[in-house]
Amino acid sequence: LDTLADHLHISKYYVSRIFKQETGATLMDYILARRIRQACLLLITSNKGIEQISIEVGMYNYPYFCQAFKKLVGTTPMKYRKKLR
């Protein structure tokens, strides 16, 4: 958020407000959803371990990754992988 605000030469509060108005989601919620979508793709197309995938999508806290994945997808990363293979 700070980097984006600096690049656009506006306050981070204004960036947050405009982003939410235009997308309906906060910047952090959008980034989290984007990371989980990428994780879904990697779970289907690779044999990498789930913890490695969490790191590759930028989520270094594995328990949080699993919690967020389940909240957004409705199942755990392991069950997601097994179901779609």
C-alpha positions as YAML, in Angstrom:
chain: A
units: angstrom
residues:
- id: 1
  name: LEU
  ca: [0.00, 0.00, 0.00]
- id: 2
  name: ASP
  ca: [2.80, 2.39, 0.88]
- id: 3
  name: THR
  ca: [4.62, 1.64, -2.37]
- id: 4
  name: LEU
  ca: [1.48, 2.12, -4.44]
- id: 5
  name: ALA
  ca: [0.66, 5.39, -2.69]
- id: 6
  name: ASP
  ca: [4.23, 6.66, -3.15]
- id: 7
  name: HIS
  ca: [4.21, 5.71, -6.82]
- id: 8
  name: LEU
  ca: [0.89, 7.49, -7.40]
- id: 9
  name: HIS
  ca: [1.86, 10.47, -5.21]
- id: 10
  name: ILE
  ca: [-1.30, 10.24, -3.13]
- id: 11
  name: SER
  ca: [-1.99, 9.15, 0.43]
- id: 12
  name: LYS
  ca: [-2.33, 5.48, 1.26]
- id: 13
  name: TYR
  ca: [-5.74, 6.21, 2.80]
- id: 14
  name: TYR
  ca: [-6.95, 7.68, -0.49]
- id: 15
  name: VAL
  ca: [-5.55, 4.71, -2.44]
- id: 16
  name: SER
  ca: [-7.42, 2.36, -0.10]
- id: 17
  name: ARG
  ca: [-10.67, 4.24, -0.44]
- id: 18
  name: ILE
  ca: [-10.52, 4.46, -4.23]
- id: 19
  name: PHE
  ca: [-9.51, 0.80, -4.56]
- id: 20
  name: LYS
  ca: [-12.47, -0.32, -2.46]
- id: 21
  name: GLN
  ca: [-14.87, 1.92, -4.37]
- id: 22
  name: GLU
  ca: [-13.73, 0.51, -7.70]
- id: 23
  name: THR
  ca: [-13.35, -3.18, -6.80]
- id: 24
  name: GLY
  ca: [-15.63, -3.69, -3.83]
- id: 25
  name: ALA
  ca: [-12.76, -5.22, -1.86]
- id: 26
  name: THR
  ca: [-9.93, -3.89, 0.23]
- id: 27
  name: LEU
  ca: [-6.48, -4.04, -1.27]
- id: 28
  name: MET
  ca: [-5.44, -6.71, 1.25]
- id: 29
  name: ASP
  ca: [-8.53, -8.84, 0.51]
- id: 30
  name: TYR
  ca: [-7.82, -8.55, -3.21]
- id: 31
  name: ILE
  ca: [-4.19, -9.59, -2.78]
- id: 32
  name: LEU
  ca: [-5.18, -12.51, -0.56]
- id: 33
  name: ALA
  ca: [-7.77, -13.73, -3.08]
- id: 34
  name: ARG
  ca: [-5.22, -13.41, -5.89]
- id: 35
  name: ARG
  ca: [-2.69, -15.47, -3.93]
- id: 36
  name: ILE
  ca: [-5.27, -18.17, -3.18]
- id: 37
  name: ARG
  ca: [-6.29, -18.35, -6.88]
- id: 38
  name: GLN
  ca: [-2.63, -18.81, -7.82]
- id: 39
  name: ALA
  ca: [-2.28, -21.50, -5.15]
- id: 40
  name: CYS
  ca: [-5.30, -23.33, -6.61]
- id: 41
  name: LEU
  ca: [-3.65, -23.34, -10.01]
- id: 42
  name: LEU
  ca: [-0.37, -24.64, -8.57]
- id: 43
  name: LEU
  ca: [-2.16, -27.33, -6.56]
- id: 44
  name: ILE
  ca: [-3.72, -28.67, -9.74]
- id: 45
  name: THR
  ca: [-0.79, -28.30, -12.13]
- id: 46
  name: SER
  ca: [2.23, -29.18, -9.99]
- id: 47
  name: ASN
  ca: [3.43, -31.82, -7.57]
- id: 48
  name: LYS
  ca: [4.98, -29.28, -5.23]
- id: 49
  name: GLY
  ca: [4.22, -29.57, -1.55]
- id: 50
  name: ILE
  ca: [1.50, -27.40, -0.12]
- id: 51
  name: GLU
  ca: [3.90, -25.56, 2.16]
- id: 52
  name: GLN
  ca: [6.16, -24.80, -0.83]
- id: 53
  name: ILE
  ca: [3.15, -23.51, -2.78]
- id: 54
  name: SER
  ca: [2.19, -21.24, 0.11]
- id: 55
  name: ILE
  ca: [5.69, -19.74, 0.01]
- id: 56
  name: GLU
  ca: [5.60, -19.36, -3.78]
- id: 57
  name: VAL
  ca: [2.39, -17.35, -3.63]
- id: 58
  name: GLY
  ca: [3.87, -15.07, -0.97]
- id: 59
  name: MET
  ca: [2.27, -16.53, 2.14]
- id: 60
  name: TYR
  ca: [5.11, -17.52, 4.44]
- id: 61
  name: ASN
  ca: [2.91, -18.38, 7.42]
- id: 62
  name: TYR
  ca: [1.75, -21.90, 6.50]
- id: 63
  name: PRO
  ca: [-1.03, -22.21, 9.13]
- id: 64
  name: TYR
  ca: [-2.44, -18.85, 8.02]
- id: 65
  name: PHE
  ca: [-2.27, -19.96, 4.39]
- id: 66
  name: CYS
  ca: [-4.31, -23.08, 5.19]
- id: 67
  name: GLN
  ca: [-6.81, -21.06, 7.21]
- id: 68
  name: ALA
  ca: [-7.26, -18.44, 4.48]
- id: 69
  name: PHE
  ca: [-7.46, -21.11, 1.77]
- id: 70
  name: LYS
  ca: [-10.24, -22.93, 3.61]
- id: 71
  name: LYS
  ca: [-12.12, -19.70, 4.26]
- id: 72
  name: LEU
  ca: [-12.03, -18.63, 0.60]
- id: 73
  name: VAL
  ca: [-12.26, -21.99, -1.18]
- id: 74
  name: GLY
  ca: [-14.33, -23.93, 1.33]
- id: 75
  name: THR
  ca: [-11.91, -26.80, 1.79]
- id: 76
  name: THR
  ca: [-8.32, -27.41, 2.77]
- id: 77
  name: PRO
  ca: [-5.53, -27.25, 0.19]
- id: 78
  name: MET
  ca: [-4.96, -31.02, 0.51]
- id: 79
  name: LYS
  ca: [-8.62, -31.88, -0.07]
- id: 80
  name: TYR
  ca: [-8.77, -29.42, -2.95]
- id: 81
  name: ARG
  ca: [-5.82, -31.11, -4.62]
- id: 82
  name: LYS
  ca: [-7.20, -34.63, -4.10]
- id: 83
  name: LYS
  ca: [-10.65, -33.67, -5.37]
- id: 84
  name: LEU
  ca: [-9.38, -32.19, -8.63]
- id: 85
  name: ARG
  ca: [-6.79, -34.80, -9.54]
...
